[in-house]
Each structure stands twice: as C-alpha cells, then as structure tokens.
Amino acid sequence: DTGVSQDPRHKITKRGQNVTFRCDPISEHNRLYWYRQTLGQGPEFLTYFQNEAQLEKSRLLSDRFSAERPKGSFSTLEIQRTEQGDSAMYLCASSFPRGRLSTGELFFGEGSRLTVL
Amino acid sequence: TQLLEQSPQFLSIQEGENLTVYCNSSSVFSSLQWYRQEPGEGPVLLVTVVTGGEVKKLKRLTFQFGDARKDSSLHITAAQTGDTGLYLCAGLLSDSWGKLQFGAGTQVVVTP
C-alpha cells in the first residue's frame, strides 16, 4: 500500500500525559499537512511542511503542540500535557504541488483518534 | 466562523432518490474540492473543480462550480446505500500555499 499511513490509529491517554503521532506520506509527495477534526466538524488546518521546512502554523497550534519533519519524509506531531479539549481525530495529508498550477488535492491518511480522559 | 458553509448539515433519503448538497462562501477560490469521509477514516477526494461554471460528472455524481468561484454543489442521482458518508467541500484560496479550507460537512444517510 503506497498511501498515507498514520500511527497509532487510536490513542487513549490520561490528562497531562504526552502523546506522539507519526505520519508517513506518499513517497514522492513533498508537502505534508496536519489537520484536526472534531465530531460534526470538517478538518481544521494545524500546520504544513514543504520538504523539511515548516512553512505555516495555525493559531490552533498552541505551544503544547510541536510538529517535525526532520528529513523531509515522515512527520511527527507531539502534544504535551494533554487536555480533554485535545480529544479529536488528527489527520495527516500529503500532496505534490506542481508549482503555481497546483489545485491543492490532498491525500489523507486514516487518521489518529485521540481520547484524553 | 467557517469560510465555507455547507447545507444541509444532515440528509436522510431512501435508495433511488436524488439529493443535492450545497457549499457556499463569500470568498473566491482558485479551486474547490469535494471529499467523502466514512466513520473512522480520512477524507477521500472525489473531484476538483477549477473553472467558474465548470460541471464535472463522476458516474451518478454531478459537481458544479459557481460562475464566480464562490460556491459549489454536489448532486447525486438515484442514491445507493454505498453513497452514505460525510461529504466535505474544501476550497483553495489563491494565496494560501496549498492550505485547504474545509466546510463542516453534510452527513448523508441512504437507507434501503
């Protein structure tokens, strides 16, 4: 399977603990995005990388959140000192934009569902 | 406040009926996409529309992009139970570096 893969698919943790999610994008895709989705809502943009550079971060991404893409391949999203409000589906997506002609299609992984007790 | 408003929020129909889902905004998008999402899964791209007034057909699904590139609709003909899912529209602003803005989605349930 050469799609976007995310790990773990489900994570249950206690408030105050740290969690880390991993995303492996489609191999030739140089852009990688993290979105968060809560029940009844569409995905909300968190951050994105072009190769290893983090180019934009949403104001939703508090200082407890950090994302990395050290070698321009896989990415990790870490949440420190989790709160109940962090409970959501964390979606990773990748794309391969073709310059100014890019129409933005994203290929999503299956998501990592976080439950904070 | 969501940049893209989808309506209705929820739609329940019987197999064989037709349905239309709307996606509206006051912003102009360089492209607009429709995704379908099933429970516990990530969204899957259905179509991308780029040109104002564009109509694209994908089997029983018809997608239209408004002339002013601010709105879009998805029409499903003769719905099947397999069409059940959350339909999301997502727009790309011209200065957004590829960052998509999503609507809240329309939950479609097709019953036998």
Short mmCIF file of N, CA and C in Angstrom, two decimals, chain A residues 3-89:
data_model
loop_
_atom_site.label_atom_id
_atom_site.label_comp_id
_atom_site.label_asym_id
_atom_site.label_seq_id
_atom_site.Cartn_x
_atom_site.Cartn_y
_atom_site.Cartn_z
N GLY A 3 -0.24 4.47 0.10
CA GLY A 3 -0.98 5.64 0.56
C GLY A 3 -0.33 6.25 1.78
N VAL A 4 -0.99 7.28 2.34
CA VAL A 4 -0.52 7.92 3.56
C VAL A 4 -0.87 7.02 4.75
N SER A 5 0.11 6.77 5.60
CA SER A 5 -0.18 5.93 6.76
C SER A 5 0.07 6.69 8.05
N GLN A 6 -0.77 6.44 9.03
CA GLN A 6 -0.66 7.11 10.32
C GLN A 6 -0.63 6.08 11.44
N ASP A 7 0.09 6.43 12.48
CA ASP A 7 0.23 5.52 13.60
C ASP A 7 0.37 6.30 14.91
N PRO A 8 -0.31 5.92 16.00
CA PRO A 8 -1.30 4.84 16.04
C PRO A 8 -2.65 5.28 15.48
N ARG A 9 -3.52 4.35 15.24
CA ARG A 9 -4.87 4.70 14.78
C ARG A 9 -5.72 5.22 15.92
N HIS A 10 -5.47 4.68 17.08
CA HIS A 10 -6.24 5.10 18.26
C HIS A 10 -5.28 5.26 19.44
N LYS A 11 -5.53 6.30 20.24
CA LYS A 11 -4.72 6.51 21.43
C LYS A 11 -5.62 7.04 22.53
N ILE A 12 -5.62 6.34 23.66
CA ILE A 12 -6.34 6.79 24.85
C ILE A 12 -5.30 7.15 25.89
N THR A 13 -5.40 8.34 26.45
CA THR A 13 -4.40 8.77 27.41
C THR A 13 -5.07 9.55 28.53
N LYS A 14 -4.33 9.70 29.61
CA LYS A 14 -4.85 10.49 30.73
C LYS A 14 -4.40 11.94 30.58
N ARG A 15 -5.21 12.83 31.06
CA ARG A 15 -4.90 14.26 31.03
C ARG A 15 -3.52 14.49 31.63
N GLY A 16 -2.72 15.30 30.95
CA GLY A 16 -1.40 15.63 31.45
C GLY A 16 -0.28 14.82 30.83
N GLN A 17 -0.64 13.72 30.17
CA GLN A 17 0.37 12.89 29.52
C GLN A 17 0.74 13.48 28.15
N ASN A 18 1.91 13.05 27.66
CA ASN A 18 2.34 13.45 26.31
C ASN A 18 1.99 12.34 25.32
N VAL A 19 1.64 12.74 24.12
CA VAL A 19 1.38 11.75 23.06
C VAL A 19 2.09 12.19 21.79
N THR A 20 2.44 11.21 20.96
CA THR A 20 3.10 11.50 19.68
C THR A 20 2.45 10.68 18.60
N PHE A 21 2.15 11.32 17.49
CA PHE A 21 1.59 10.66 16.32
C PHE A 21 2.61 10.72 15.19
N ARG A 22 2.58 9.67 14.37
CA ARG A 22 3.51 9.63 13.24
C ARG A 22 2.73 9.56 11.95
N CYS A 23 3.27 10.20 10.92
CA CYS A 23 2.66 10.16 9.60
C CYS A 23 3.73 9.84 8.56
N ASP A 24 3.45 8.86 7.73
CA ASP A 24 4.32 8.56 6.58
C ASP A 24 3.56 8.93 5.32
N PRO A 25 4.00 9.97 4.63
CA PRO A 25 3.27 10.42 3.44
C PRO A 25 3.55 9.52 2.24
N ILE A 26 2.86 9.79 1.15
CA ILE A 26 3.18 9.14 -0.13
C ILE A 26 4.59 9.58 -0.51
N SER A 27 5.40 8.63 -0.94
CA SER A 27 6.84 8.84 -1.00
C SER A 27 7.28 10.02 -1.87
N GLU A 28 6.62 10.27 -2.97
CA GLU A 28 7.08 11.35 -3.85
C GLU A 28 6.45 12.71 -3.51
N HIS A 29 5.62 12.75 -2.47
CA HIS A 29 4.96 14.00 -2.09
C HIS A 29 5.86 14.84 -1.20
N ASN A 30 6.05 16.10 -1.57
CA ASN A 30 6.94 16.93 -0.78
C ASN A 30 6.20 17.81 0.22
N ARG A 31 4.87 17.90 0.10
CA ARG A 31 4.12 18.69 1.09
C ARG A 31 3.37 17.75 2.03
N LEU A 32 3.40 18.09 3.30
CA LEU A 32 2.73 17.28 4.32
C LEU A 32 1.95 18.21 5.23
N TYR A 33 0.71 17.85 5.52
CA TYR A 33 -0.20 18.69 6.30
C TYR A 33 -0.70 17.91 7.51
N TRP A 34 -0.95 18.63 8.58
CA TRP A 34 -1.66 18.09 9.74
C TRP A 34 -2.97 18.88 9.91
N TYR A 35 -4.06 18.15 10.06
CA TYR A 35 -5.37 18.73 10.33
C TYR A 35 -5.93 18.07 11.58
N ARG A 36 -6.84 18.77 12.24
CA ARG A 36 -7.56 18.21 13.37
C ARG A 36 -9.05 18.27 13.06
N GLN A 37 -9.75 17.19 13.42
CA GLN A 37 -11.18 17.12 13.16
C GLN A 37 -11.91 16.65 14.41
N THR A 38 -12.88 17.45 14.84
CA THR A 38 -13.73 17.06 15.97
C THR A 38 -15.09 16.65 15.42
N LEU A 39 -15.86 16.00 16.27
CA LEU A 39 -17.14 15.42 15.84
C LEU A 39 -18.06 16.49 15.28
N GLY A 40 -18.58 16.22 14.09
CA GLY A 40 -19.52 17.15 13.49
C GLY A 40 -18.90 18.32 12.77
N GLN A 41 -17.58 18.32 12.69
CA GLN A 41 -16.88 19.43 12.03
C GLN A 41 -16.01 18.92 10.90
N GLY A 42 -15.67 19.84 10.00
CA GLY A 42 -14.70 19.49 8.98
C GLY A 42 -13.29 19.61 9.54
N PRO A 43 -12.32 19.09 8.82
CA PRO A 43 -10.93 19.20 9.27
C PRO A 43 -10.48 20.66 9.39
N GLU A 44 -9.71 20.95 10.45
CA GLU A 44 -9.15 22.30 10.66
C GLU A 44 -7.64 22.22 10.50
N PHE A 45 -7.10 23.13 9.73
CA PHE A 45 -5.67 23.14 9.44
C PHE A 45 -4.86 23.42 10.70
N LEU A 46 -3.79 22.63 10.89
CA LEU A 46 -2.88 22.86 12.02
C LEU A 46 -1.53 23.40 11.53
N THR A 47 -0.91 22.66 10.60
CA THR A 47 0.41 23.07 10.14
C THR A 47 0.76 22.35 8.85
N TYR A 48 1.76 22.86 8.13
CA TYR A 48 2.21 22.11 6.97
C TYR A 48 3.70 22.29 6.71
N PHE A 49 4.26 21.32 6.04
CA PHE A 49 5.68 21.28 5.70
C PHE A 49 5.85 21.18 4.19
N GLN A 50 6.86 21.86 3.71
CA GLN A 50 7.33 21.60 2.36
C GLN A 50 8.74 21.05 2.54
N ASN A 51 8.89 19.80 2.16
CA ASN A 51 10.11 19.05 2.50
C ASN A 51 10.28 19.10 4.01
N GLU A 52 11.43 19.53 4.53
CA GLU A 52 11.61 19.53 5.99
C GLU A 52 11.24 20.86 6.63
N ALA A 53 10.90 21.85 5.85
CA ALA A 53 10.61 23.18 6.38
C ALA A 53 9.14 23.32 6.78
N GLN A 54 8.92 23.74 8.02
CA GLN A 54 7.56 24.01 8.49
C GLN A 54 7.20 25.42 8.06
N LEU A 55 6.29 25.56 7.10
CA LEU A 55 6.04 26.85 6.48
C LEU A 55 4.89 27.63 7.10
N GLU A 56 3.97 26.96 7.75
CA GLU A 56 2.86 27.69 8.35
C GLU A 56 2.31 26.91 9.53
N LYS A 57 1.93 27.64 10.57
CA LYS A 57 1.31 27.04 11.74
C LYS A 57 0.04 27.80 12.05
N SER A 58 -1.03 27.08 12.33
CA SER A 58 -2.28 27.71 12.70
C SER A 58 -2.21 28.24 14.12
N ARG A 59 -3.08 29.23 14.40
CA ARG A 59 -3.17 29.72 15.78
C ARG A 59 -3.77 28.65 16.69
N LEU A 60 -4.38 27.61 16.08
CA LEU A 60 -4.91 26.50 16.87
C LEU A 60 -3.78 25.70 17.52
N LEU A 61 -2.59 25.83 16.96
CA LEU A 61 -1.45 25.03 17.43
C LEU A 61 -0.79 25.77 18.60
N SER A 62 -1.25 25.41 19.81
CA SER A 62 -0.68 26.08 20.99
C SER A 62 0.75 25.61 21.21
N ASP A 63 1.42 26.21 22.22
CA ASP A 63 2.81 25.84 22.47
C ASP A 63 2.95 24.43 23.03
N ARG A 64 1.83 23.78 23.31
CA ARG A 64 1.92 22.36 23.73
C ARG A 64 2.05 21.43 22.54
N PHE A 65 1.83 21.96 21.36
CA PHE A 65 1.89 21.15 20.14
C PHE A 65 3.20 21.44 19.41
N SER A 66 3.83 20.39 18.93
CA SER A 66 5.01 20.59 18.09
C SER A 66 5.01 19.53 17.00
N ALA A 67 5.39 19.95 15.81
CA ALA A 67 5.45 19.03 14.68
C ALA A 67 6.82 19.13 14.05
N GLU A 68 7.30 17.99 13.57
CA GLU A 68 8.60 17.94 12.92
C GLU A 68 8.52 17.08 11.67
N ARG A 69 9.42 17.36 10.76
CA ARG A 69 9.60 16.51 9.58
C ARG A 69 11.10 16.53 9.27
N PRO A 70 11.87 15.85 10.10
CA PRO A 70 13.33 16.04 10.11
C PRO A 70 14.06 15.79 8.79
N LYS A 71 13.65 14.81 8.02
CA LYS A 71 14.38 14.52 6.78
C LYS A 71 13.48 14.72 5.57
N GLY A 72 12.40 15.43 5.77
CA GLY A 72 11.51 15.67 4.64
C GLY A 72 10.71 14.46 4.22
N SER A 73 10.71 13.43 5.09
CA SER A 73 9.91 12.24 4.75
C SER A 73 8.76 12.11 5.74
N PHE A 74 8.91 11.27 6.79
CA PHE A 74 7.83 11.13 7.75
C PHE A 74 7.77 12.35 8.66
N SER A 75 6.63 12.50 9.33
CA SER A 75 6.45 13.62 10.25
C SER A 75 5.90 13.10 11.58
N THR A 76 6.17 13.83 12.65
CA THR A 76 5.58 13.53 13.94
C THR A 76 4.86 14.76 14.47
N LEU A 77 3.78 14.52 15.18
CA LEU A 77 3.03 15.57 15.87
C LEU A 77 2.97 15.19 17.33
N GLU A 78 3.56 16.02 18.18
CA GLU A 78 3.57 15.73 19.61
C GLU A 78 2.68 16.72 20.34
N ILE A 79 1.91 16.20 21.27
CA ILE A 79 1.10 17.04 22.14
C ILE A 79 1.58 16.80 23.56
N GLN A 80 2.03 17.86 24.20
CA GLN A 80 2.49 17.75 25.58
C GLN A 80 1.38 18.15 26.54
N ARG A 81 1.39 17.54 27.72
CA ARG A 81 0.43 17.89 28.78
C ARG A 81 -0.99 17.95 28.22
N THR A 82 -1.41 16.80 27.68
CA THR A 82 -2.71 16.76 27.01
C THR A 82 -3.84 17.22 27.90
N GLU A 83 -4.84 17.83 27.24
CA GLU A 83 -6.07 18.29 27.90
C GLU A 83 -7.25 17.60 27.23
N GLN A 84 -8.38 17.58 27.93
CA GLN A 84 -9.55 16.90 27.38
C GLN A 84 -9.98 17.53 26.05
N GLY A 85 -9.76 18.81 25.91
CA GLY A 85 -10.10 19.51 24.66
C GLY A 85 -9.25 19.10 23.48
N ASP A 86 -8.18 18.36 23.74
CA ASP A 86 -7.34 17.87 22.64
C ASP A 86 -7.92 16.63 21.98
N SER A 87 -8.96 16.06 22.59
CA SER A 87 -9.58 14.86 22.03
C SER A 87 -10.13 15.18 20.65
N ALA A 88 -9.70 14.44 19.66
CA ALA A 88 -10.06 14.71 18.26
C ALA A 88 -9.44 13.64 17.39
N MET A 89 -9.77 13.71 16.10
CA MET A 89 -9.08 12.91 15.09
C MET A 89 -7.99 13.79 14.50
#
